[in-house]
Short mmCIF file of C-alpha atoms in Angstrom, two decimals:
data_model
loop_
_atom_site.label_atom_id
_atom_site.label_comp_id
_atom_site.label_asym_id
_atom_site.label_seq_id
_atom_site.Cartn_x
_atom_site.Cartn_y
_atom_site.Cartn_z
CA MET A 1 57.71 -46.13 -13.25
CA ARG A 2 54.13 -47.35 -13.21
CA LEU A 3 53.96 -46.72 -9.44
CA ARG A 4 55.23 -43.17 -9.89
CA THR A 5 52.68 -42.48 -12.64
CA ALA A 6 49.85 -43.83 -10.50
CA LEU A 7 50.92 -41.72 -7.53
CA CYS A 8 51.09 -38.58 -9.67
CA SER A 9 47.65 -39.27 -11.09
CA ALA A 10 46.22 -39.73 -7.60
CA VAL A 11 47.81 -36.49 -6.38
CA SER A 12 46.47 -34.61 -9.43
CA ALA A 13 42.97 -35.97 -8.81
CA LEU A 14 43.08 -35.00 -5.16
CA SER A 15 44.35 -31.52 -6.08
CA ALA A 16 41.55 -31.10 -8.58
CA LEU A 17 38.96 -32.11 -5.99
CA ALA A 18 40.45 -29.72 -3.46
CA LEU A 19 40.41 -26.90 -5.99
CA LEU A 20 36.82 -27.66 -6.96
CA SER A 21 35.82 -27.71 -3.30
CA ALA A 22 37.56 -24.40 -2.66
CA CYS A 23 35.92 -22.79 -5.68
CA SER A 24 32.46 -24.06 -4.67
CA SER A 25 32.89 -22.75 -1.14
CA GLY A 26 34.04 -19.37 -2.41
CA SER A 27 31.14 -19.12 -4.85
CA THR A 28 28.57 -19.77 -2.12
CA THR A 29 30.09 -17.13 0.15
CA SER A 30 30.19 -14.64 -2.67
CA ALA A 31 26.57 -15.25 -3.62
CA SER A 32 25.48 -14.86 -0.02
CA GLY A 33 27.41 -11.61 0.29
CA ASP A 34 26.04 -10.22 -2.97
CA THR A 35 22.42 -11.09 -2.27
CA PRO A 36 21.56 -10.30 1.35
CA LEU A 37 18.52 -12.09 2.71
CA VAL A 38 15.53 -9.90 3.57
CA GLY A 39 12.05 -10.71 4.79
CA VAL A 40 8.75 -9.24 3.61
CA ASP A 41 5.51 -9.82 5.47
CA TYR A 42 2.44 -9.35 3.31
CA PRO A 43 -0.45 -7.92 5.37
CA ARG A 44 -3.20 -9.72 3.46
CA SER A 45 -4.00 -11.38 0.14
CA ASP A 46 -7.74 -10.83 -0.12
CA THR A 47 -7.70 -7.52 -2.02
CA ASP A 48 -6.59 -6.67 -5.54
CA PHE A 49 -4.30 -3.93 -4.23
CA TRP A 50 -2.31 -6.17 -1.91
CA ASN A 51 -2.22 -9.00 -4.44
CA SER A 52 -0.61 -6.53 -6.85
CA TYR A 53 1.95 -5.59 -4.18
CA ILE A 54 2.65 -9.31 -3.67
CA LYS A 55 3.23 -9.69 -7.41
CA TYR A 56 5.66 -6.75 -7.59
CA THR A 57 7.77 -7.66 -4.54
CA PRO A 58 9.83 -10.60 -5.94
CA GLN A 59 10.31 -8.69 -9.20
CA TYR A 60 11.98 -5.78 -7.41
CA ALA A 61 13.90 -8.06 -5.05
CA LYS A 62 15.54 -9.65 -8.10
CA LYS A 63 16.30 -6.25 -9.68
CA LEU A 64 17.89 -5.00 -6.46
CA GLY A 65 19.94 -8.15 -5.91
CA LEU A 66 18.18 -9.32 -2.75
CA SER A 67 17.29 -12.82 -1.60
CA LEU A 68 13.72 -12.96 -0.35
CA LYS A 69 11.71 -14.73 2.34
CA THR A 70 8.00 -13.94 2.64
CA THR A 71 5.09 -14.53 5.03
CA ASN A 72 1.46 -13.39 5.19
CA SER A 73 0.03 -12.08 8.47
CA GLN A 74 -3.57 -11.96 7.16
CA ASN A 75 -4.38 -8.67 8.86
CA ASP A 76 -3.56 -10.17 12.28
CA VAL A 77 -0.91 -8.48 14.43
CA ALA A 78 -0.37 -11.69 16.45
CA LYS A 79 0.53 -13.53 13.22
CA LEU A 80 2.78 -10.64 12.22
CA THR A 81 4.60 -10.93 15.54
CA ALA A 82 5.03 -14.69 15.04
CA ASN A 83 6.21 -14.15 11.47
CA ALA A 84 8.82 -11.69 12.71
CA GLN A 85 10.19 -14.40 15.02
CA THR A 86 10.43 -16.74 12.03
CA PHE A 87 12.37 -14.13 10.06
CA ILE A 88 14.77 -13.62 12.97
CA SER A 89 15.45 -17.36 13.14
CA GLN A 90 16.08 -17.40 9.37
CA GLY A 91 18.77 -14.75 9.74
CA VAL A 92 17.24 -11.96 7.65
CA LYS A 93 19.27 -8.76 7.40
CA GLY A 94 16.20 -6.53 7.07
CA LEU A 95 12.41 -6.74 7.25
CA ALA A 96 9.56 -4.98 5.45
CA MET A 97 6.07 -5.12 6.92
CA ALA A 98 2.71 -3.35 6.68
CA PRO A 99 1.21 -3.54 10.19
CA GLN A 100 -2.51 -2.81 10.09
CA ASP A 101 -2.72 -2.33 13.87
CA THR A 102 -0.18 0.46 14.12
CA ALA A 103 -0.20 0.62 17.92
CA ALA A 104 0.21 -3.06 18.77
CA ILE A 105 3.34 -3.53 16.64
CA ALA A 106 5.60 -1.50 18.97
CA PRO A 107 7.03 -4.44 21.03
CA THR A 108 7.97 -6.33 17.86
CA LEU A 109 9.73 -3.26 16.48
CA ALA A 110 11.66 -2.91 19.74
CA GLN A 111 12.81 -6.53 19.53
CA LEU A 112 13.96 -6.14 15.91
CA GLU A 113 15.79 -2.93 16.79
CA ALA A 114 17.58 -4.69 19.66
CA LYS A 115 18.77 -7.34 17.21
CA LYS A 116 19.91 -4.62 14.78
CA ILE A 117 17.51 -5.76 12.05
CA PRO A 118 16.37 -2.65 10.14
CA VAL A 119 12.65 -2.38 9.43
CA VAL A 120 10.76 -0.57 6.68
CA THR A 121 7.01 -0.23 7.11
CA VAL A 122 4.88 -0.03 3.99
CA ASP A 123 1.56 1.82 3.65
CA THR A 124 1.26 2.30 7.42
CA ARG A 125 3.27 4.16 10.04
CA PRO A 126 3.75 2.78 13.56
CA ASP A 127 2.25 4.89 16.34
CA SER A 128 5.44 4.40 18.33
CA GLY A 129 8.78 2.65 17.90
CA ASN A 130 11.63 3.11 15.46
CA VAL A 131 11.92 1.98 11.85
CA PHE A 132 14.52 2.81 9.21
CA MET A 133 11.94 4.31 6.83
CA VAL A 134 8.19 4.49 6.34
CA VAL A 135 7.10 4.07 2.71
CA ARG A 136 3.59 5.34 2.08
CA ALA A 137 1.69 8.15 0.43
CA ASP A 138 0.16 11.16 2.16
CA ASN A 139 -3.04 9.56 3.42
CA ARG A 140 -4.47 12.86 4.65
CA ALA A 141 -4.26 14.01 1.04
CA TYR A 142 -6.38 10.97 0.08
CA GLY A 143 -9.22 12.23 2.24
CA GLU A 144 -8.81 15.81 1.05
CA LYS A 145 -8.80 14.82 -2.64
CA ALA A 146 -11.95 12.73 -2.17
CA CYS A 147 -13.58 15.65 -0.35
CA GLN A 148 -12.72 18.18 -3.06
CA PHE A 149 -13.99 15.88 -5.81
CA LEU A 150 -17.32 15.12 -4.12
CA GLY A 151 -17.74 18.69 -2.90
CA THR A 152 -17.31 19.97 -6.45
CA LYS A 153 -19.64 17.38 -8.00
CA LEU A 154 -22.36 18.05 -5.41
CA ALA A 155 -21.90 21.83 -5.68
CA GLY A 156 -21.40 21.99 -1.91
CA LYS A 157 -24.80 20.59 -0.93
CA GLY A 158 -26.30 17.19 -0.11
CA LYS A 159 -25.41 13.99 1.73
CA VAL A 160 -22.50 11.57 1.40
CA VAL A 161 -21.47 8.31 3.04
CA MET A 162 -17.86 7.73 4.06
CA LEU A 163 -17.03 4.02 4.29
CA GLU A 164 -14.16 4.24 6.76
CA GLY A 165 -11.37 1.70 6.92
CA GLY A 166 -10.13 0.81 10.39
CA LEU A 167 -9.51 3.51 12.96
CA ASP A 168 -6.87 1.31 14.64
CA SER A 169 -4.81 2.07 11.52
CA ILE A 170 -3.04 5.38 10.87
CA ASN A 171 -4.41 5.19 7.32
CA GLY A 172 -8.02 4.95 8.44
CA ARG A 173 -7.54 7.80 10.90
CA ASP A 174 -5.73 10.04 8.41
CA ARG A 175 -8.29 9.57 5.63
CA THR A 176 -11.26 9.98 7.99
CA GLU A 177 -9.97 13.04 9.82
CA ALA A 178 -8.87 14.79 6.63
CA PHE A 179 -12.13 14.13 4.78
CA ASN A 180 -14.21 15.41 7.71
CA ALA A 181 -12.02 18.48 8.22
CA CYS A 182 -12.12 19.36 4.53
CA MET A 183 -15.90 18.98 4.35
CA LYS A 184 -16.39 21.11 7.46
CA LYS A 185 -14.15 23.87 6.14
CA SER A 186 -14.89 23.89 2.40
CA TYR A 187 -18.35 22.31 2.05
CA PRO A 188 -20.32 22.87 5.26
CA GLY A 189 -23.56 22.30 3.34
CA ILE A 190 -22.72 18.61 2.87
CA LYS A 191 -23.70 16.15 5.60
CA VAL A 192 -21.32 13.20 6.07
CA PHE A 193 -22.44 9.81 7.39
CA GLY A 194 -19.28 8.12 8.67
CA GLU A 195 -19.45 4.32 8.78
CA ALA A 196 -16.76 2.19 10.45
CA THR A 197 -16.08 -0.98 8.41
CA ASN A 198 -12.69 -2.27 9.62
CA TRP A 199 -11.69 -2.67 5.93
CA ASP A 200 -14.42 -5.32 5.51
CA GLY A 201 -16.29 -5.19 2.19
CA ALA A 202 -19.37 -7.05 3.47
CA VAL A 203 -19.73 -4.69 6.42
CA ALA A 204 -19.31 -1.70 4.09
CA ALA A 205 -22.04 -2.94 1.73
CA GLN A 206 -24.47 -3.60 4.59
CA LYS A 207 -23.96 -0.15 6.11
CA LEU A 208 -24.24 1.59 2.74
CA GLN A 209 -27.51 -0.20 2.06
CA THR A 210 -28.85 0.86 5.47
CA ASP A 211 -27.87 4.49 4.87
CA LEU A 212 -29.41 4.57 1.38
CA THR A 213 -32.65 3.11 2.74
CA ALA A 214 -32.84 5.71 5.50
CA HIS A 215 -31.60 8.56 3.29
CA PRO A 216 -32.51 7.90 -0.36
CA ASP A 217 -31.24 11.37 -1.29
CA ILE A 218 -27.59 10.43 -0.61
CA LYS A 219 -25.57 11.56 -3.64
CA GLY A 220 -21.98 10.61 -2.82
CA VAL A 221 -19.87 7.75 -1.45
CA TYR A 222 -16.26 7.85 -0.34
CA MET A 223 -14.73 4.37 -0.02
CA GLN A 224 -11.40 4.57 1.81
CA SER A 225 -10.13 1.56 -0.13
CA SER A 226 -11.10 -0.66 -3.05
CA PHE A 227 -12.21 -3.26 -0.47
CA GLY A 228 -15.68 -1.74 -0.82
CA LEU A 229 -15.85 -1.57 -4.62
CA SER A 230 -17.75 -4.75 -5.42
CA GLY A 231 -20.27 -4.36 -2.60
CA THR A 232 -20.86 -0.69 -3.34
CA LEU A 233 -21.59 -1.37 -7.01
CA GLN A 234 -23.93 -4.21 -6.05
CA VAL A 235 -25.88 -2.05 -3.59
CA LEU A 236 -26.18 0.82 -6.09
CA LYS A 237 -27.40 -1.60 -8.75
CA GLN A 238 -30.02 -3.07 -6.39
CA LYS A 239 -31.25 0.43 -5.61
CA GLY A 240 -31.44 1.39 -9.28
CA LEU A 241 -28.70 3.97 -8.78
CA LEU A 242 -25.94 2.44 -10.90
CA VAL A 243 -26.63 4.79 -13.80
CA ASP A 244 -24.70 7.04 -16.17
CA PRO A 245 -22.99 10.05 -14.51
CA LYS A 246 -25.23 12.39 -16.53
CA ASP A 247 -28.36 10.78 -15.05
CA LYS A 248 -29.87 12.75 -12.15
CA LYS A 249 -30.07 9.55 -10.07
CA HIS A 250 -26.30 8.98 -10.31
CA VAL A 251 -24.45 8.65 -7.00
CA PHE A 252 -20.88 9.92 -7.23
CA VAL A 253 -18.36 7.41 -5.91
CA VAL A 254 -14.70 8.02 -5.01
CA SER A 255 -12.38 5.18 -4.02
CA ASN A 256 -8.73 4.75 -3.00
CA ASP A 257 -6.15 2.35 -4.49
CA GLY A 258 -6.08 2.62 -8.29
CA ILE A 259 -6.55 -1.09 -9.00
CA PRO A 260 -7.38 -2.07 -12.62
CA GLU A 261 -11.05 -2.72 -11.77
CA GLU A 262 -11.44 0.82 -10.42
CA LEU A 263 -9.91 2.32 -13.55
CA LYS A 264 -12.26 0.23 -15.73
CA SER A 265 -15.23 1.27 -13.58
CA ILE A 266 -14.33 4.95 -14.00
CA ALA A 267 -14.10 4.55 -17.77
CA ALA A 268 -17.48 2.77 -17.75
CA GLY A 269 -19.12 5.48 -15.65
CA LYS A 270 -19.84 3.15 -12.72
CA ILE A 271 -17.66 5.08 -10.27
CA ASP A 272 -16.22 8.54 -10.73
CA ALA A 273 -12.76 8.79 -9.19
CA THR A 274 -10.04 7.10 -7.20
CA VAL A 275 -6.70 7.99 -5.69
CA SER A 276 -4.00 5.78 -7.18
CA GLN A 277 -2.01 4.29 -4.31
CA PRO A 278 1.28 3.08 -5.85
CA ALA A 279 1.43 -0.69 -5.25
CA ASP A 280 4.45 -0.98 -7.56
CA LEU A 281 6.42 1.78 -5.85
CA TYR A 282 5.53 0.46 -2.40
CA ALA A 283 7.26 -2.81 -3.31
CA LYS A 284 10.17 -1.08 -5.04
CA TYR A 285 11.04 1.42 -2.34
CA ALA A 286 10.40 -0.88 0.62
CA LEU A 287 13.17 -3.11 -0.76
CA TYR A 288 15.28 -0.14 -1.88
CA TYR A 289 15.39 1.24 1.66
CA LEU A 290 16.06 -2.19 3.16
CA LYS A 291 19.08 -2.56 0.89
CA ALA A 292 20.19 0.96 1.75
CA ALA A 293 19.95 0.18 5.47
CA ILE A 294 21.99 -3.00 5.04
CA ASP A 295 24.58 -0.99 3.09
CA GLY A 296 24.83 1.57 5.88
CA LYS A 297 23.26 4.49 4.01
CA THR A 298 21.30 7.25 5.73
CA PHE A 299 18.64 9.71 4.58
CA LYS A 300 17.24 13.06 5.62
CA ALA A 301 14.07 15.04 5.05
CA GLY A 302 13.62 16.68 1.65
CA LYS A 303 12.83 16.03 -2.00
CA THR A 304 13.90 12.71 -3.50
CA ASP A 305 15.00 11.73 -6.99
CA HIS A 306 11.77 9.76 -7.54
CA ASP A 307 9.08 12.48 -7.38
CA SER A 308 8.39 12.21 -3.66
CA THR A 309 9.23 13.97 -0.43
CA ILE A 310 10.78 12.52 2.72
CA ILE A 311 9.31 14.11 5.84
CA GLN A 312 10.34 13.79 9.47
CA VAL A 313 7.28 12.52 11.31
CA ARG A 314 8.93 12.66 14.72
CA PRO A 315 12.55 12.67 15.89
CA GLY A 316 14.31 9.70 14.33
CA LEU A 317 11.38 8.65 12.10
CA LEU A 318 11.36 9.46 8.39
CA GLU A 319 8.57 8.84 5.89
CA ASP A 320 8.94 8.80 2.12
CA GLN A 321 5.60 10.09 0.82
CA LEU A 322 5.20 8.70 -2.69
CA SER A 323 3.03 10.31 -5.34
CA ALA A 324 -0.66 9.27 -5.37
CA PRO A 325 -2.71 11.20 -7.96
CA LEU A 326 -6.45 11.71 -8.16
CA VAL A 327 -7.83 9.75 -11.13
CA THR A 328 -10.98 10.72 -13.01
CA ALA A 329 -12.64 10.15 -16.38
CA ASP A 330 -11.82 13.62 -17.73
CA GLY A 331 -8.51 14.49 -16.05
CA ALA A 332 -9.92 17.81 -14.86
CA THR A 333 -9.12 19.84 -11.73
CA TYR A 334 -11.54 19.58 -8.80
CA GLY A 335 -11.45 22.07 -5.95
CA GLY A 336 -7.89 22.95 -6.91
CA VAL A 337 -6.84 19.28 -7.09
CA PRO A 338 -5.52 18.18 -10.52
CA SER A 339 -6.37 14.70 -11.75
CA VAL A 340 -5.17 12.29 -14.43
CA LYS A 341 -7.39 10.36 -16.82
CA SER A 342 -8.24 6.77 -15.95
CA ASP A 343 -6.56 5.49 -19.13
CA ASP A 344 -3.26 7.26 -18.41
CA LYS A 345 -0.39 4.82 -19.02
CA SER A 346 1.60 6.20 -16.10
CA LEU A 347 -0.84 4.57 -13.67
CA TRP A 348 0.35 1.23 -12.33
CA GLY A 349 -3.18 -0.14 -12.64
CA ASN A 350 -2.90 0.19 -16.42
CA ASN A 351 0.42 -1.65 -16.56
CA LEU A 352 -0.25 -5.02 -14.94
CA GLY A 353 0.70 -7.82 -17.31
#
């Protein structure tokens, strides 16, 4: 009797262990299936804009039910290529990246396509190669909005400096070409000094200082990104030009990004406008489209349900152009371009915790 009881107890224990093992194995498989692994390469972490994007990314990954691996290519396409190899070895099901050199990324995109790993590019669009979706705003509109604001403020006459980003980037080219074209067409009485900076704040500050020394009557500055904010303010202060917008010495400054510091500077009268590039929506929709690609969904050109428009850039390449409003102190319309006030709560730069 005792032997029989002992045997039954042993069998029950073994059965329980087997059941526990089976349940554990099933749970792991289920979790893996429910939360596909995706990779996100951050292009840099030395600007407030990209640091905000980095903050938003894991938040939206969690909301969308995605497991996340991340790297940082530090504005170096060779590092981005190496990071892509790491993601492939980790078994990611999709990859989001923001290549700053939009020509050199083509071979990496071809490799990822061959391995059937869908790619979403954020903020930039590859010059060639296929991706599932491009998530960015209309960067030509950035240049046009800056042009209309400065053209209006300067009443169509005077001199302005454009601190260009990098012309190896589609963003730098779009903003530069659009600003120049708009000025030539709408404000031919304004002379533009274009300065290449490669998105480097120190270079931007040095070139602005040189231009202001040679042309002290410069009355406007267009910074293609907030990378130039600190240096620009410092140079204007040194020159005695960081004054109230109503002061005749005031130099009108337009930026791009919509980071909190820009919004504060607009409210304080230090700069005059920016274009709010949606760091939060870049993170959200990069991951949204990765999940959609993994789930086998497809998209076509047209209006979306999130206040944007998908356009077909070239056969097989779609771009979701997210909203990026002009931001000013008064929320007025400039050259036909409406703006929102810098304290508007709809701006992501006013909602960072």
